[in-house]
Amino acid sequence: MSNFSVSFRHRGDVCVLDLTGELDAHTAAEFEAALQKCVTEGECKIVVQGKDLQYISSAGLGVFMAFVEMAREGGGDIKIAGLQPRVFTVFDLLGFPLLFDIVETEDEAVARFNGTSENTSADTSEDPA
Amino acid sequence: MPQFPPLLAQFRSVLPAGRTGRIALMVAAAVLFAVLAVTHGGFSLVGAPITAFTRVLINVGSIGFAALLYLAATPWFERSRYDPLRALWRALLMAIGLLMVMVVLRMFVGEGHVNPRTSLSGDLATAISAIVLAFIETFFAVVVLHSLRPLVLFRRTRRTRQIWRAMLALMSVAALSTALLLPTADPPILTTLLVVGSLVPMVYCAFRLGWIVPLTFRHKLLTMLFSAGLAVLLGLVLFQQFSGLASAAGLFAGERVPYLYLFSRSLGGLVVFALVFGFLYTITAVLSLLFHLPTTQAFAQQTGEIRAFKALAELSTEVLDRDQLVETISGAPVLAGIAESAWLALIDPASGSLAPRVAAASGITKQDVLRLVAVDALVEDVARSTAPLLLGTAAADHRVHAKPRDHIGSLAVLPLMAGGQSYGALFAAKPMTDGFEDDDVTALATFAGQAALALSHASLFQDALEKERLARELALAREVQQRLLPQSLPEMDGAELAVAEHPAEEIAGDYYDVVDLGEGCFGILVADVAGKGAAAAFYMAQLKGIVQSSAKLTRSPGAFLALANEALTPSLARRAFISAVYGILDTREGTFTLARAGHCPIVMARADDGPWLLRADGIGIGLDPGPLFRRTLHEQVVRLVPGDVFALYTDGLVETRNADGDEYGYDRLTDAIHDLREHSASDVLAAILSDRRDFAGSNSLADDLTIVILKWNGVGSSAALPETTEPFTIRPAFA
């Protein structure tokens, strides 16, 4: 039934979550469990690879909100990479680009952790123009 | 006046009732018989002929004695539970006894003699034989009638009872019609007619054999044997009347007279009729039993089912309570008389243990069950084989540790299977070995099957009850939620509104409101609480409160949204947020000022321009406690032109998907609004809803859907506004 999956990869100390399929109210728990696992294991530098994410609902967006603070308190962040335009629109309408680092590619997201890892707060990284 | 037994039987209620009544009847019968005996003995010894009047008196008195005896015996026979086998056995023994009395009398008294002059007993010995046989044979006839009566009246109707009484009445009348006759005289034509007449109800009663069908095979066999025995003995008794032991040497050489006829011709007739009926009935019973034997197996299964269903019908009303259900199940085999004790061992995975538990026991204590029987092993056995297990000699099985005094001679273990799942086993025990007949096991197995279903239903019922409760609460929540939405839309000068709100499930996460802010201004809010369900409903109720308390405080949609954000953020769960769009229509100024908090952009269509998606910046409510929200929030002011159409909606509309997984999307929506811009608000709404339906291919909703269409018909006052060609301007909500 569920056409959503999430898998883990590591790039250095960055944990990459590959999301595939549709993230909605029913599949959100799976994504939540994955993020919970990262955070409890102290892996707070998280990149969510969304190039294969077909759809996200508000419940899916809620999961990002639930964990971003924990990740930041743990010295990391949740960065979002590779979103398809249609999915990006959903993030964008809600104002997520003001709260999260949303970048074009996974490489860029990982690079941001390695380069300017102390300066990832949404408040400073984006300028509401 | 002679008293006919059937008449008395009809008026039995006026007879002395109870123990005293019974004794009174017996005493009356005894006194009457003593008088008759003395009369007979006296006249016989004196050797004087008796007058016709005396003869009639004696005959009527004798019939009266038979009637009294029949009535006196009635309560005695009705007192104990009727059992055909016992009744037939009793009659059988009594017939043997009667024959033995006849033999003894013949041995000690010898051949009787009839006085040809008086047509009474010729000597004392004959008189004694006549008196003794009159008493015993009347008694025997009464016993036969009472033994067969419950069989004839099995599943009786009013009619059956009337026919039985008619039979007794006709017998008595036919007997009385001979009251004037000498013992040896041929009966008159009237008597023959009455005898033929009484044969009709006799034959009818003789074919009342419905009681045979439900008997078990063993019972049928025994009943047949007893009936056949009784038929033979009755035939023998009848034969002895006329040419054997119970007759005396006749008036003329070779002719023999029954002793009974010497005593009373009428009583003799009555006894003969009763015995003939008994003979007839036992013969039809034997034949019927013979024919029913082969169908017993099929019927036994049916009766087993009927018994099981009956027991379950009784427990179906108690199915609500599982504890009561298990008690009833364990009690049913005992109540039905199939077993002396029964218990129920249930596997209840919910208890966290896979070991069966003795849930209920009947006729035995749970402690004794655990002490005497290895329930676990037996349950496992039948659960694996899914077939009943019958231990004819329970003590011989290593899983039973019962001694004879423990009353577990034979044990039947029936698996409780329903829907391929094992619920445990039903145990039934009898004190004797080989106590269970095949049809008992069939009945028990059928019952166990039904019981397993009842158990599974009980748990399903509990689940259903829970679901039902939830459904009721959801319906209630929906009702409450529905009342949070505007019950009517305000009248607006120069503008029309049309609204549709369709929840995907009982509790929606969508919310809209239209508020009259005074001075021609109206606030229009559309919001979407992330997620659905109860939490969403609570946030929605909170939002409603904020709208009611704060909407009128400001003419700035941005200010209102910021207020809502600050009020709601502390109480929203970390992952919860609300997207909203709030527009204030100023019908006097001809402006529509919008602020968007993370919500879908507003579609705007104009007669000769557009369409546009209005999406001024603004993040969702609940994502930020305040500063960022305020800093990013922008307002968009539209200078209205007559004919402008706006669509405020939730993502349920644009995210509607068709079978191919394509989304309805913003392009299709804006094009549709643009095409419909010349129509009224309600027409636009209807057209959009049907377009969405056409696209989705069904009416069903994956997400809540709310659409508000606003159409501006008023006189545009854009001319009075600062000179600009832009249809709208965007400005920070908090400069």
mmCIF file of C-alpha atoms in Angstrom, chain B residues 114-281:
data_model
loop_
_atom_site.group_PDB
_atom_site.id
_atom_site.type_symbol
_atom_site.label_atom_id
_atom_site.label_comp_id
_atom_site.label_asym_id
_atom_site.label_seq_id
_atom_site.Cartn_x
_atom_site.Cartn_y
_atom_site.Cartn_z
ATOM 1 C CA VAL B 114 -71.209 -69.529 36.696
ATOM 2 C CA ASN B 115 -74.589 -69.946 38.285
ATOM 3 C CA PRO B 116 -76.862 -70.347 35.234
ATOM 4 C CA ARG B 117 -79.870 -69.103 37.195
ATOM 5 C CA THR B 118 -78.415 -65.854 38.414
ATOM 6 C CA SER B 119 -75.675 -65.403 35.829
ATOM 7 C CA LEU B 120 -73.420 -64.537 38.806
ATOM 8 C CA SER B 121 -70.490 -66.394 40.329
ATOM 9 C CA GLY B 122 -71.503 -69.944 41.141
ATOM 10 C CA ASP B 123 -69.330 -70.296 44.239
ATOM 11 C CA LEU B 124 -67.215 -68.293 46.671
ATOM 12 C CA ALA B 125 -63.957 -69.025 44.835
ATOM 13 C CA THR B 126 -65.374 -67.741 41.577
ATOM 14 C CA ALA B 127 -66.747 -64.670 43.328
ATOM 15 C CA ILE B 128 -63.351 -63.936 44.859
ATOM 16 C CA SER B 129 -61.637 -64.363 41.492
ATOM 17 C CA ALA B 130 -64.168 -62.041 39.871
ATOM 18 C CA ILE B 131 -63.750 -59.395 42.595
ATOM 19 C CA VAL B 132 -59.924 -59.569 42.595
ATOM 20 C CA LEU B 133 -59.648 -59.530 38.822
ATOM 21 C CA ALA B 134 -62.220 -56.733 38.515
ATOM 22 C CA PHE B 135 -60.091 -54.595 40.788
ATOM 23 C CA ILE B 136 -56.700 -55.435 39.298
ATOM 24 C CA GLU B 137 -57.804 -55.259 35.691
ATOM 25 C CA THR B 138 -59.518 -51.898 36.193
ATOM 26 C CA PHE B 139 -56.385 -50.657 37.862
ATOM 27 C CA PHE B 140 -54.291 -52.006 34.987
ATOM 28 C CA ALA B 141 -56.575 -50.379 32.383
ATOM 29 C CA VAL B 142 -56.229 -47.046 34.190
ATOM 30 C CA VAL B 143 -52.439 -47.413 34.250
ATOM 31 C CA VAL B 144 -52.355 -48.249 30.514
ATOM 32 C CA LEU B 145 -54.495 -45.221 29.675
ATOM 33 C CA HIS B 146 -52.424 -42.921 31.848
ATOM 34 C CA SER B 147 -49.188 -44.325 30.447
ATOM 35 C CA LEU B 148 -50.231 -43.699 26.879
ATOM 36 C CA ARG B 149 -52.025 -40.411 27.436
ATOM 37 C CA PRO B 150 -48.890 -38.190 27.425
ATOM 38 C CA LEU B 151 -47.739 -39.927 24.235
ATOM 39 C CA VAL B 152 -51.058 -39.325 22.512
ATOM 40 C CA LEU B 153 -51.116 -35.739 23.750
ATOM 41 C CA PHE B 154 -47.490 -35.039 22.755
ATOM 42 C CA ARG B 155 -47.465 -31.539 21.177
ATOM 43 C CA ARG B 156 -51.181 -31.570 21.773
ATOM 44 C CA THR B 157 -53.675 -29.163 20.423
ATOM 45 C CA ARG B 158 -57.008 -28.348 21.914
ATOM 46 C CA ARG B 159 -58.479 -30.704 19.339
ATOM 47 C CA THR B 160 -56.268 -33.616 20.382
ATOM 48 C CA ARG B 161 -57.318 -33.270 23.956
ATOM 49 C CA GLN B 162 -60.982 -33.160 22.905
ATOM 50 C CA ILE B 163 -60.577 -36.306 20.819
ATOM 51 C CA TRP B 164 -58.907 -38.106 23.725
ATOM 52 C CA ARG B 165 -61.836 -37.183 25.957
ATOM 53 C CA ALA B 166 -64.317 -38.150 23.260
ATOM 54 C CA MET B 167 -62.650 -41.549 23.063
ATOM 55 C CA LEU B 168 -62.978 -42.096 26.806
ATOM 56 C CA ALA B 169 -66.574 -40.870 26.717
ATOM 57 C CA LEU B 170 -67.564 -43.138 23.833
ATOM 58 C CA MET B 171 -65.888 -46.101 25.527
ATOM 59 C CA SER B 172 -67.831 -45.436 28.718
ATOM 60 C CA VAL B 173 -71.134 -44.923 26.932
ATOM 61 C CA ALA B 174 -70.616 -48.096 24.874
ATOM 62 C CA ALA B 175 -69.828 -49.943 28.106
ATOM 63 C CA LEU B 176 -72.912 -48.550 29.836
ATOM 64 C CA SER B 177 -75.122 -49.537 26.930
ATOM 65 C CA THR B 178 -74.689 -53.133 28.094
ATOM 66 C CA ALA B 179 -75.784 -52.353 31.667
ATOM 67 C CA LEU B 180 -79.015 -54.312 31.310
ATOM 68 C CA LEU B 181 -77.438 -57.340 29.672
ATOM 69 C CA LEU B 182 -76.607 -60.671 31.207
ATOM 70 C CA PRO B 183 -72.875 -61.552 31.035
ATOM 71 C CA THR B 184 -73.418 -63.962 28.197
ATOM 72 C CA ALA B 185 -76.007 -62.147 26.153
ATOM 73 C CA ASP B 186 -75.151 -60.757 22.722
ATOM 74 C CA PRO B 187 -74.754 -56.999 22.764
ATOM 75 C CA PRO B 188 -77.556 -54.965 21.187
ATOM 76 C CA ILE B 189 -77.063 -53.125 17.889
ATOM 77 C CA LEU B 190 -76.685 -49.851 19.825
ATOM 78 C CA THR B 191 -73.628 -51.186 21.613
ATOM 79 C CA THR B 192 -72.101 -52.312 18.322
ATOM 80 C CA LEU B 193 -72.666 -48.858 16.855
ATOM 81 C CA LEU B 194 -71.108 -47.208 19.902
ATOM 82 C CA VAL B 195 -68.138 -49.545 19.758
ATOM 83 C CA VAL B 196 -67.613 -48.741 16.077
ATOM 84 C CA GLY B 197 -68.012 -45.062 16.940
ATOM 85 C CA SER B 198 -65.371 -45.209 19.670
ATOM 86 C CA LEU B 199 -63.010 -46.907 17.230
ATOM 87 C CA VAL B 200 -62.724 -43.663 15.266
ATOM 88 C CA PRO B 201 -61.082 -41.608 18.049
ATOM 89 C CA MET B 202 -59.136 -44.712 19.094
ATOM 90 C CA VAL B 203 -57.567 -45.002 15.643
ATOM 91 C CA TYR B 204 -56.928 -41.261 15.539
ATOM 92 C CA CYS B 205 -55.202 -41.434 18.935
ATOM 93 C CA ALA B 206 -53.301 -44.559 17.921
ATOM 94 C CA PHE B 207 -51.609 -42.598 15.144
ATOM 95 C CA ARG B 208 -50.490 -39.758 17.379
ATOM 96 C CA LEU B 209 -46.835 -40.844 17.325
ATOM 97 C CA GLY B 210 -44.970 -37.562 16.967
ATOM 98 C CA TRP B 211 -42.942 -38.239 20.112
ATOM 99 C CA ILE B 212 -41.031 -40.968 18.313
ATOM 100 C CA VAL B 213 -39.146 -38.723 15.913
ATOM 101 C CA PRO B 214 -36.811 -36.911 18.310
ATOM 102 C CA LEU B 215 -35.758 -40.075 20.172
ATOM 103 C CA THR B 216 -32.170 -41.179 19.883
ATOM 104 C CA PHE B 217 -31.381 -44.438 18.170
ATOM 105 C CA ARG B 218 -30.887 -46.278 21.430
ATOM 106 C CA HIS B 219 -34.098 -44.903 22.864
ATOM 107 C CA LYS B 220 -35.994 -45.844 19.742
ATOM 108 C CA LEU B 221 -34.696 -49.369 19.931
ATOM 109 C CA LEU B 222 -35.608 -49.728 23.611
ATOM 110 C CA THR B 223 -39.002 -48.088 23.149
ATOM 111 C CA MET B 224 -39.721 -50.425 20.276
ATOM 112 C CA LEU B 225 -38.827 -53.449 22.374
ATOM 113 C CA PHE B 226 -40.972 -52.264 25.289
ATOM 114 C CA SER B 227 -43.886 -51.392 23.024
ATOM 115 C CA ALA B 228 -43.714 -54.768 21.322
ATOM 116 C CA GLY B 229 -43.556 -56.480 24.723
ATOM 117 C CA LEU B 230 -46.519 -54.513 25.983
ATOM 118 C CA ALA B 231 -48.477 -55.258 22.784
ATOM 119 C CA VAL B 232 -47.863 -58.986 23.250
ATOM 120 C CA LEU B 233 -48.840 -58.868 26.941
ATOM 121 C CA LEU B 234 -51.964 -56.811 26.235
ATOM 122 C CA GLY B 235 -52.917 -59.317 23.567
ATOM 123 C CA LEU B 236 -52.353 -62.105 26.084
ATOM 124 C CA VAL B 237 -54.461 -60.388 28.759
ATOM 125 C CA LEU B 238 -57.277 -59.848 26.248
ATOM 126 C CA PHE B 239 -57.069 -63.444 25.117
ATOM 127 C CA GLN B 240 -57.193 -64.643 28.720
ATOM 128 C CA GLN B 241 -60.408 -62.717 29.236
ATOM 129 C CA PHE B 242 -62.433 -64.760 26.840
ATOM 130 C CA SER B 243 -60.941 -68.204 26.711
ATOM 131 C CA GLY B 244 -58.130 -68.414 29.194
ATOM 132 C CA LEU B 245 -57.179 -67.860 32.756
ATOM 133 C CA ALA B 246 -59.476 -64.932 33.392
ATOM 134 C CA SER B 247 -62.664 -66.708 32.389
ATOM 135 C CA ALA B 248 -65.039 -69.050 34.136
ATOM 136 C CA ALA B 249 -66.923 -72.030 32.751
ATOM 137 C CA GLY B 250 -69.945 -70.820 30.907
ATOM 138 C CA LEU B 251 -73.646 -71.293 31.225
ATOM 139 C CA PHE B 252 -73.558 -73.860 28.517
ATOM 140 C CA ALA B 253 -70.894 -76.360 27.820
ATOM 141 C CA GLY B 254 -67.882 -74.837 26.062
ATOM 142 C CA GLU B 255 -68.923 -71.220 26.496
ATOM 143 C CA ARG B 256 -66.689 -69.230 28.751
ATOM 144 C CA VAL B 257 -67.433 -65.970 30.479
ATOM 145 C CA PRO B 258 -64.798 -63.450 31.600
ATOM 146 C CA TYR B 259 -64.776 -63.072 35.375
ATOM 147 C CA LEU B 260 -65.058 -59.337 34.748
ATOM 148 C CA TYR B 261 -68.386 -59.858 32.970
ATOM 149 C CA LEU B 262 -69.623 -61.761 35.987
ATOM 150 C CA PHE B 263 -68.693 -58.823 38.195
ATOM 151 C CA SER B 264 -70.015 -56.179 35.844
ATOM 152 C CA ARG B 265 -70.697 -56.471 32.164
ATOM 153 C CA SER B 266 -70.140 -52.716 31.677
ATOM 154 C CA LEU B 267 -66.859 -52.599 33.590
ATOM 155 C CA GLY B 268 -65.708 -55.626 31.589
ATOM 156 C CA GLY B 269 -66.520 -53.803 28.366
ATOM 157 C CA LEU B 270 -64.689 -50.659 29.475
ATOM 158 C CA VAL B 271 -61.574 -52.572 30.497
ATOM 159 C CA VAL B 272 -61.578 -54.459 27.211
ATOM 160 C CA PHE B 273 -61.887 -51.197 25.230
ATOM 161 C CA ALA B 274 -58.996 -49.670 27.161
ATOM 162 C CA LEU B 275 -56.835 -52.740 26.616
ATOM 163 C CA VAL B 276 -57.769 -52.877 22.919
ATOM 164 C CA PHE B 277 -56.730 -49.247 22.593
ATOM 165 C CA GLY B 278 -53.474 -50.041 24.391
ATOM 166 C CA PHE B 279 -52.887 -52.945 22.026
ATOM 167 C CA LEU B 280 -53.654 -50.790 18.983
ATOM 168 C CA TYR B 281 -51.398 -48.001 20.140
#
